[in-house]
């Protein structure tokens, strides 16, 4: 007998009894069940069916509860991975600044140019991560210090011992607890070995403000027990954030993930810490002996879930007890279970949508920080960062580069005549032509307003730069059709500065290219001008020409 047939039959019988169509005499005359030989098996069938449904309900509910637990832990793991990735990237970028400082120190000491060292305090104050610098010889004798008022005499022996101990191990830097300042232990001194031609091996000590970096993330929501920690690869704790407060580590080394580490890959494991299970995501950096970790007590993560799980199990117990009273209650229990299962599936779906939304917003934030929203070209900050790296590569490979500073002629008149909407369309068209004309290896950026900057990388001959620049003048001077129904005519004025003929740093090259561009604009427009030192002393140098301040790294 099918269960649905049984239910329909019972419903029909109850309806007929309430309407009086079945009389007692009629019922007594029915000596047997309408399905054949008696109905004694019906209670057993109903009981078995009820038990099967209850068993199925328990299995499904427990599985769904377990699936929700895993989903919750996966969501927290994904959030931890995102935080670890962001902090690791920012820390690596901040640490990379030591290369530029090391290059400046090496050049200044090899050429005995003390004037170049005078710029170091300004650079340190501009980027906030490295606070102080001390350059000393192998025996600990100071050669240069950015803070003359600080006395390092008492630490010369310690510095010399550290340099001798780590000589030849090729580590990116050396760290020792003995160098910490008691009044600011979150400002960690790091020793970077430098090889010079004139003085041989020397040591540059930079005081890294790890507290400044971690304070940027003190408002990240990682729970009451959540921590963001920085420590060495050997497990030596340095500093961490807990409950929004910056704390200095005083515990022993945490080396419980050393056997499972993979550089530049974020891993997640559960560890025991003072009797608590801590869900921790960690990432060892490949370029520097540091590990970033984000952890949270698993009990705290699952606290709301555990309360909700107890409620679900309590409800299921009540449903089970009521279901044992009869098949009628069994239908109600099945309906409730179905309702709860649908609610759990909906909650799972909402969690998935939230994770996708967070990942999408993270990608949008990264793009917004590095791209011009109108033209989708690099912005000024990212251009300077990329250009610095390209120039360093050209220097290592003994290649040439060129910086082009481009300004659209009479752009203000176009904006005033046709409106800013047409002006924006013109800027997009110019960006498209630049992408179509230049190589993929070249770096193109919108510098601001109607100004664009270009780095031509890997140049082997000077005439290649001139040919490309001439082609740009020709390409950008063609009419721009169908800009909101208008045909716009404009031309570019371009200034060119070459590496290494004119300068070896991006700030100076940008300034020189800007001066040359302004010379092109004042001498007829629709042309390009190669920088010459006499241009810098002419009256055409405009006020507030290009700031040479290095942008801060976050």
JSON list of N, CA, C and O in Angstrom, two decimals, residues 44-80:
[
{"chain": "A", "resi": 44, "resn": "UNK", "atom": "N", "xyz": [1.79, -1.12, 11.99]},
{"chain": "A", "resi": 44, "resn": "UNK", "atom": "CA", "xyz": [3.22, -1.41, 11.79]},
{"chain": "A", "resi": 44, "resn": "UNK", "atom": "C", "xyz": [3.77, -0.60, 10.62]},
{"chain": "A", "resi": 44, "resn": "UNK", "atom": "O", "xyz": [4.88, -0.05, 10.69]},
{"chain": "A", "resi": 45, "resn": "UNK", "atom": "N", "xyz": [2.99, -0.56, 9.53]},
{"chain": "A", "resi": 45, "resn": "UNK", "atom": "CA", "xyz": [3.45, 0.18, 8.36]},
{"chain": "A", "resi": 45, "resn": "UNK", "atom": "C", "xyz": [3.64, 1.66, 8.69]},
{"chain": "A", "resi": 45, "resn": "UNK", "atom": "O", "xyz": [4.62, 2.30, 8.29]},
{"chain": "A", "resi": 46, "resn": "UNK", "atom": "N", "xyz": [2.64, 2.19, 9.45]},
{"chain": "A", "resi": 46, "resn": "UNK", "atom": "CA", "xyz": [2.76, 3.60, 9.83]},
{"chain": "A", "resi": 46, "resn": "UNK", "atom": "C", "xyz": [3.95, 3.83, 10.74]},
{"chain": "A", "resi": 46, "resn": "UNK", "atom": "O", "xyz": [4.71, 4.79, 10.60]},
{"chain": "A", "resi": 47, "resn": "UNK", "atom": "N", "xyz": [4.17, 2.88, 11.69]},
{"chain": "A", "resi": 47, "resn": "UNK", "atom": "CA", "xyz": [5.32, 3.03, 12.59]},
{"chain": "A", "resi": 47, "resn": "UNK", "atom": "C", "xyz": [6.65, 2.96, 11.87]},
{"chain": "A", "resi": 47, "resn": "UNK", "atom": "O", "xyz": [7.56, 3.75, 12.11]},
{"chain": "A", "resi": 48, "resn": "UNK", "atom": "N", "xyz": [6.75, 1.95, 10.96]},
{"chain": "A", "resi": 48, "resn": "UNK", "atom": "CA", "xyz": [7.99, 1.81, 10.19]},
{"chain": "A", "resi": 48, "resn": "UNK", "atom": "C", "xyz": [8.23, 3.04, 9.32]},
{"chain": "A", "resi": 48, "resn": "UNK", "atom": "O", "xyz": [9.35, 3.56, 9.23]},
{"chain": "A", "resi": 49, "resn": "UNK", "atom": "N", "xyz": [7.12, 3.50, 8.69]},
{"chain": "A", "resi": 49, "resn": "UNK", "atom": "CA", "xyz": [7.26, 4.69, 7.86]},
{"chain": "A", "resi": 49, "resn": "UNK", "atom": "C", "xyz": [7.68, 5.90, 8.69]},
{"chain": "A", "resi": 49, "resn": "UNK", "atom": "O", "xyz": [8.56, 6.69, 8.29]},
{"chain": "A", "resi": 50, "resn": "UNK", "atom": "N", "xyz": [7.08, 6.03, 9.88]},
{"chain": "A", "resi": 50, "resn": "UNK", "atom": "CA", "xyz": [7.46, 7.15, 10.75]},
{"chain": "A", "resi": 50, "resn": "UNK", "atom": "C", "xyz": [8.90, 7.08, 11.19]},
{"chain": "A", "resi": 50, "resn": "UNK", "atom": "O", "xyz": [9.61, 8.08, 11.19]},
{"chain": "A", "resi": 51, "resn": "UNK", "atom": "N", "xyz": [9.35, 5.85, 11.57]},
{"chain": "A", "resi": 51, "resn": "UNK", "atom": "CA", "xyz": [10.75, 5.70, 11.99]},
{"chain": "A", "resi": 51, "resn": "UNK", "atom": "C", "xyz": [11.72, 6.00, 10.84]},
{"chain": "A", "resi": 51, "resn": "UNK", "atom": "O", "xyz": [12.77, 6.61, 11.04]},
{"chain": "A", "resi": 52, "resn": "UNK", "atom": "N", "xyz": [11.35, 5.51, 9.65]},
{"chain": "A", "resi": 52, "resn": "UNK", "atom": "CA", "xyz": [12.21, 5.80, 8.49]},
{"chain": "A", "resi": 52, "resn": "UNK", "atom": "C", "xyz": [12.31, 7.30, 8.22]},
{"chain": "A", "resi": 52, "resn": "UNK", "atom": "O", "xyz": [13.39, 7.83, 7.95]},
{"chain": "A", "resi": 53, "resn": "UNK", "atom": "N", "xyz": [11.16, 7.95, 8.32]},
{"chain": "A", "resi": 53, "resn": "UNK", "atom": "CA", "xyz": [11.18, 9.40, 8.09]},
{"chain": "A", "resi": 53, "resn": "UNK", "atom": "C", "xyz": [11.96, 10.13, 9.17]},
{"chain": "A", "resi": 53, "resn": "UNK", "atom": "O", "xyz": [12.70, 11.09, 8.91]},
{"chain": "A", "resi": 54, "resn": "UNK", "atom": "N", "xyz": [11.77, 9.67, 10.43]},
{"chain": "A", "resi": 54, "resn": "UNK", "atom": "CA", "xyz": [12.53, 10.29, 11.52]},
{"chain": "A", "resi": 54, "resn": "UNK", "atom": "C", "xyz": [14.03, 10.07, 11.34]},
{"chain": "A", "resi": 54, "resn": "UNK", "atom": "O", "xyz": [14.84, 10.99, 11.54]},
{"chain": "A", "resi": 55, "resn": "UNK", "atom": "N", "xyz": [14.40, 8.82, 10.99]},
{"chain": "A", "resi": 55, "resn": "UNK", "atom": "CA", "xyz": [15.83, 8.53, 10.78]},
{"chain": "A", "resi": 55, "resn": "UNK", "atom": "C", "xyz": [16.39, 9.39, 9.65]},
{"chain": "A", "resi": 55, "resn": "UNK", "atom": "O", "xyz": [17.50, 9.95, 9.76]},
{"chain": "A", "resi": 56, "resn": "UNK", "atom": "N", "xyz": [15.61, 9.51, 8.57]},
{"chain": "A", "resi": 56, "resn": "UNK", "atom": "CA", "xyz": [16.06, 10.35, 7.46]},
{"chain": "A", "resi": 56, "resn": "UNK", "atom": "C", "xyz": [16.20, 11.80, 7.90]},
{"chain": "A", "resi": 56, "resn": "UNK", "atom": "O", "xyz": [17.15, 12.51, 7.51]},
{"chain": "A", "resi": 57, "resn": "UNK", "atom": "N", "xyz": [15.23, 12.25, 8.72]},
{"chain": "A", "resi": 57, "resn": "UNK", "atom": "CA", "xyz": [15.29, 13.64, 9.19]},
{"chain": "A", "resi": 57, "resn": "UNK", "atom": "C", "xyz": [16.52, 13.89, 10.05]},
{"chain": "A", "resi": 57, "resn": "UNK", "atom": "O", "xyz": [17.20, 14.91, 9.93]},
{"chain": "A", "resi": 58, "resn": "UNK", "atom": "N", "xyz": [16.84, 12.95, 10.94]},
{"chain": "A", "resi": 58, "resn": "UNK", "atom": "CA", "xyz": [18.02, 13.10, 11.79]},
{"chain": "A", "resi": 58, "resn": "UNK", "atom": "C", "xyz": [19.30, 13.13, 10.95]},
{"chain": "A", "resi": 58, "resn": "UNK", "atom": "O", "xyz": [20.17, 13.97, 11.17]},
{"chain": "A", "resi": 59, "resn": "UNK", "atom": "N", "xyz": [19.38, 12.21, 10.00]},
{"chain": "A", "resi": 59, "resn": "UNK", "atom": "CA", "xyz": [20.60, 12.15, 9.18]},
{"chain": "A", "resi": 59, "resn": "UNK", "atom": "C", "xyz": [20.77, 13.44, 8.37]},
{"chain": "A", "resi": 59, "resn": "UNK", "atom": "O", "xyz": [21.86, 14.03, 8.32]},
{"chain": "A", "resi": 60, "resn": "UNK", "atom": "N", "xyz": [19.67, 13.88, 7.75]},
{"chain": "A", "resi": 60, "resn": "UNK", "atom": "CA", "xyz": [19.76, 15.09, 6.94]},
{"chain": "A", "resi": 60, "resn": "UNK", "atom": "C", "xyz": [20.11, 16.31, 7.78]},
{"chain": "A", "resi": 60, "resn": "UNK", "atom": "O", "xyz": [20.93, 17.16, 7.39]},
{"chain": "A", "resi": 61, "resn": "UNK", "atom": "N", "xyz": [19.49, 16.41, 8.97]},
{"chain": "A", "resi": 61, "resn": "UNK", "atom": "CA", "xyz": [19.74, 17.57, 9.82]},
{"chain": "A", "resi": 61, "resn": "UNK", "atom": "C", "xyz": [21.17, 17.61, 10.31]},
{"chain": "A", "resi": 61, "resn": "UNK", "atom": "O", "xyz": [21.84, 18.65, 10.29]},
{"chain": "A", "resi": 62, "resn": "UNK", "atom": "N", "xyz": [21.67, 16.45, 10.77]},
{"chain": "A", "resi": 62, "resn": "UNK", "atom": "CA", "xyz": [23.05, 16.41, 11.25]},
{"chain": "A", "resi": 62, "resn": "UNK", "atom": "C", "xyz": [24.03, 16.72, 10.13]},
{"chain": "A", "resi": 62, "resn": "UNK", "atom": "O", "xyz": [25.04, 17.42, 10.34]},
{"chain": "A", "resi": 63, "resn": "UNK", "atom": "N", "xyz": [23.77, 16.17, 8.96]},
{"chain": "A", "resi": 63, "resn": "UNK", "atom": "CA", "xyz": [24.64, 16.47, 7.81]},
{"chain": "A", "resi": 63, "resn": "UNK", "atom": "C", "xyz": [24.60, 17.94, 7.46]},
{"chain": "A", "resi": 63, "resn": "UNK", "atom": "O", "xyz": [25.63, 18.56, 7.14]},
{"chain": "A", "resi": 64, "resn": "UNK", "atom": "N", "xyz": [23.41, 18.52, 7.51]},
{"chain": "A", "resi": 64, "resn": "UNK", "atom": "CA", "xyz": [23.28, 19.94, 7.17]},
{"chain": "A", "resi": 64, "resn": "UNK", "atom": "C", "xyz": [23.97, 20.81, 8.22]},
{"chain": "A", "resi": 64, "resn": "UNK", "atom": "O", "xyz": [24.61, 21.81, 7.89]},
{"chain": "A", "resi": 65, "resn": "UNK", "atom": "N", "xyz": [23.84, 20.43, 9.49]},
{"chain": "A", "resi": 65, "resn": "UNK", "atom": "CA", "xyz": [24.53, 21.16, 10.55]},
{"chain": "A", "resi": 65, "resn": "UNK", "atom": "C", "xyz": [26.03, 21.09, 10.36]},
{"chain": "A", "resi": 65, "resn": "UNK", "atom": "O", "xyz": [26.75, 22.09, 10.53]},
{"chain": "A", "resi": 66, "resn": "UNK", "atom": "N", "xyz": [26.52, 19.89, 10.01]},
{"chain": "A", "resi": 66, "resn": "UNK", "atom": "CA", "xyz": [27.96, 19.75, 9.77]},
{"chain": "A", "resi": 66, "resn": "UNK", "atom": "C", "xyz": [28.39, 20.56, 8.55]},
{"chain": "A", "resi": 66, "resn": "UNK", "atom": "O", "xyz": [29.47, 21.17, 8.55]},
{"chain": "A", "resi": 67, "resn": "UNK", "atom": "N", "xyz": [27.56, 20.57, 7.50]},
{"chain": "A", "resi": 67, "resn": "UNK", "atom": "CA", "xyz": [27.88, 21.36, 6.31]},
{"chain": "A", "resi": 67, "resn": "UNK", "atom": "C", "xyz": [27.91, 22.85, 6.64]},
{"chain": "A", "resi": 67, "resn": "UNK", "atom": "O", "xyz": [28.77, 23.59, 6.14]},
{"chain": "A", "resi": 68, "resn": "UNK", "atom": "N", "xyz": [26.99, 23.32, 7.48]},
{"chain": "A", "resi": 68, "resn": "UNK", "atom": "CA", "xyz": [27.00, 24.72, 7.88]},
{"chain": "A", "resi": 68, "resn": "UNK", "atom": "C", "xyz": [28.22, 25.06, 8.71]},
{"chain": "A", "resi": 68, "resn": "UNK", "atom": "O", "xyz": [28.77, 26.16, 8.59]},
{"chain": "A", "resi": 69, "resn": "UNK", "atom": "N", "xyz": [28.65, 24.13, 9.54]},
{"chain": "A", "resi": 69, "resn": "UNK", "atom": "CA", "xyz": [29.86, 24.36, 10.32]},
{"chain": "A", "resi": 69, "resn": "UNK", "atom": "C", "xyz": [31.07, 24.50, 9.41]},
{"chain": "A", "resi": 69, "resn": "UNK", "atom": "O", "xyz": [31.89, 25.42, 9.57]},
{"chain": "A", "resi": 70, "resn": "UNK", "atom": "N", "xyz": [31.17, 23.57, 8.44]},
{"chain": "A", "resi": 70, "resn": "UNK", "atom": "CA", "xyz": [32.29, 23.68, 7.50]},
{"chain": "A", "resi": 70, "resn": "UNK", "atom": "C", "xyz": [32.21, 24.96, 6.67]},
{"chain": "A", "resi": 70, "resn": "UNK", "atom": "O", "xyz": [33.24, 25.60, 6.40]},
{"chain": "A", "resi": 71, "resn": "UNK", "atom": "N", "xyz": [31.01, 25.34, 6.28]},
{"chain": "A", "resi": 71, "resn": "UNK", "atom": "CA", "xyz": [30.85, 26.56, 5.49]},
{"chain": "A", "resi": 71, "resn": "UNK", "atom": "C", "xyz": [31.28, 27.79, 6.29]},
{"chain": "A", "resi": 71, "resn": "UNK", "atom": "O", "xyz": [31.93, 28.70, 5.76]},
{"chain": "A", "resi": 72, "resn": "UNK", "atom": "N", "xyz": [30.92, 27.81, 7.57]},
{"chain": "A", "resi": 72, "resn": "UNK", "atom": "CA", "xyz": [31.31, 28.94, 8.42]},
{"chain": "A", "resi": 72, "resn": "UNK", "atom": "C", "xyz": [32.83, 29.01, 8.56]},
{"chain": "A", "resi": 72, "resn": "UNK", "atom": "O", "xyz": [33.43, 30.09, 8.44]},
{"chain": "A", "resi": 73, "resn": "UNK", "atom": "N", "xyz": [33.46, 27.85, 8.81]},
{"chain": "A", "resi": 73, "resn": "UNK", "atom": "CA", "xyz": [34.93, 27.85, 8.94]},
{"chain": "A", "resi": 73, "resn": "UNK", "atom": "C", "xyz": [35.60, 28.21, 7.62]},
{"chain": "A", "resi": 73, "resn": "UNK", "atom": "O", "xyz": [36.62, 28.91, 7.61]},
{"chain": "A", "resi": 74, "resn": "UNK", "atom": "N", "xyz": [35.03, 27.76, 6.50]},
{"chain": "A", "resi": 74, "resn": "UNK", "atom": "CA", "xyz": [35.59, 28.13, 5.19]},
{"chain": "A", "resi": 74, "resn": "UNK", "atom": "C", "xyz": [35.48, 29.62, 4.95]},
{"chain": "A", "resi": 74, "resn": "UNK", "atom": "O", "xyz": [36.40, 30.24, 4.38]},
{"chain": "A", "resi": 75, "resn": "UNK", "atom": "N", "xyz": [34.36, 30.21, 5.36]},
{"chain": "A", "resi": 75, "resn": "UNK", "atom": "CA", "xyz": [34.19, 31.65, 5.16]},
{"chain": "A", "resi": 75, "resn": "UNK", "atom": "C", "xyz": [35.21, 32.44, 5.99]},
{"chain": "A", "resi": 75, "resn": "UNK", "atom": "O", "xyz": [35.83, 33.39, 5.50]},
{"chain": "A", "resi": 76, "resn": "UNK", "atom": "N", "xyz": [35.39, 32.02, 7.25]},
{"chain": "A", "resi": 76, "resn": "UNK", "atom": "CA", "xyz": [36.39, 32.70, 8.10]},
{"chain": "A", "resi": 76, "resn": "UNK", "atom": "C", "xyz": [37.78, 32.49, 7.54]},
{"chain": "A", "resi": 76, "resn": "UNK", "atom": "O", "xyz": [38.62, 33.41, 7.53]},
{"chain": "A", "resi": 77, "resn": "UNK", "atom": "N", "xyz": [38.05, 31.27, 7.02]},
{"chain": "A", "resi": 77, "resn": "UNK", "atom": "CA", "xyz": [39.37, 31.01, 6.43]},
{"chain": "A", "resi": 77, "resn": "UNK", "atom": "C", "xyz": [39.61, 31.91, 5.22]},
{"chain": "A", "resi": 77, "resn": "UNK", "atom": "O", "xyz": [40.71, 32.45, 5.05]},
{"chain": "A", "resi": 78, "resn": "UNK", "atom": "N", "xyz": [38.59, 32.09, 4.39]},
{"chain": "A", "resi": 78, "resn": "UNK", "atom": "CA", "xyz": [38.73, 32.97, 3.23]},
{"chain": "A", "resi": 78, "resn": "UNK", "atom": "C", "xyz": [39.02, 34.40, 3.66]},
{"chain": "A", "resi": 78, "resn": "UNK", "atom": "O", "xyz": [39.88, 35.08, 3.08]},
{"chain": "A", "resi": 79, "resn": "UNK", "atom": "N", "xyz": [38.32, 34.87, 4.69]},
{"chain": "A", "resi": 79, "resn": "UNK", "atom": "CA", "xyz": [38.56, 36.23, 5.19]},
{"chain": "A", "resi": 79, "resn": "UNK", "atom": "C", "xyz": [39.98, 36.35, 5.73]},
{"chain": "A", "resi": 79, "resn": "UNK", "atom": "O", "xyz": [40.67, 37.36, 5.50]},
{"chain": "A", "resi": 80, "resn": "UNK", "atom": "N", "xyz": [40.44, 35.32, 6.47]},
{"chain": "A", "resi": 80, "resn": "UNK", "atom": "CA", "xyz": [41.81, 35.36, 6.98]},
{"chain": "A", "resi": 80, "resn": "UNK", "atom": "C", "xyz": [42.82, 35.37, 5.85]},
{"chain": "A", "resi": 80, "resn": "UNK", "atom": "O", "xyz": [43.82, 36.10, 5.90]}
]
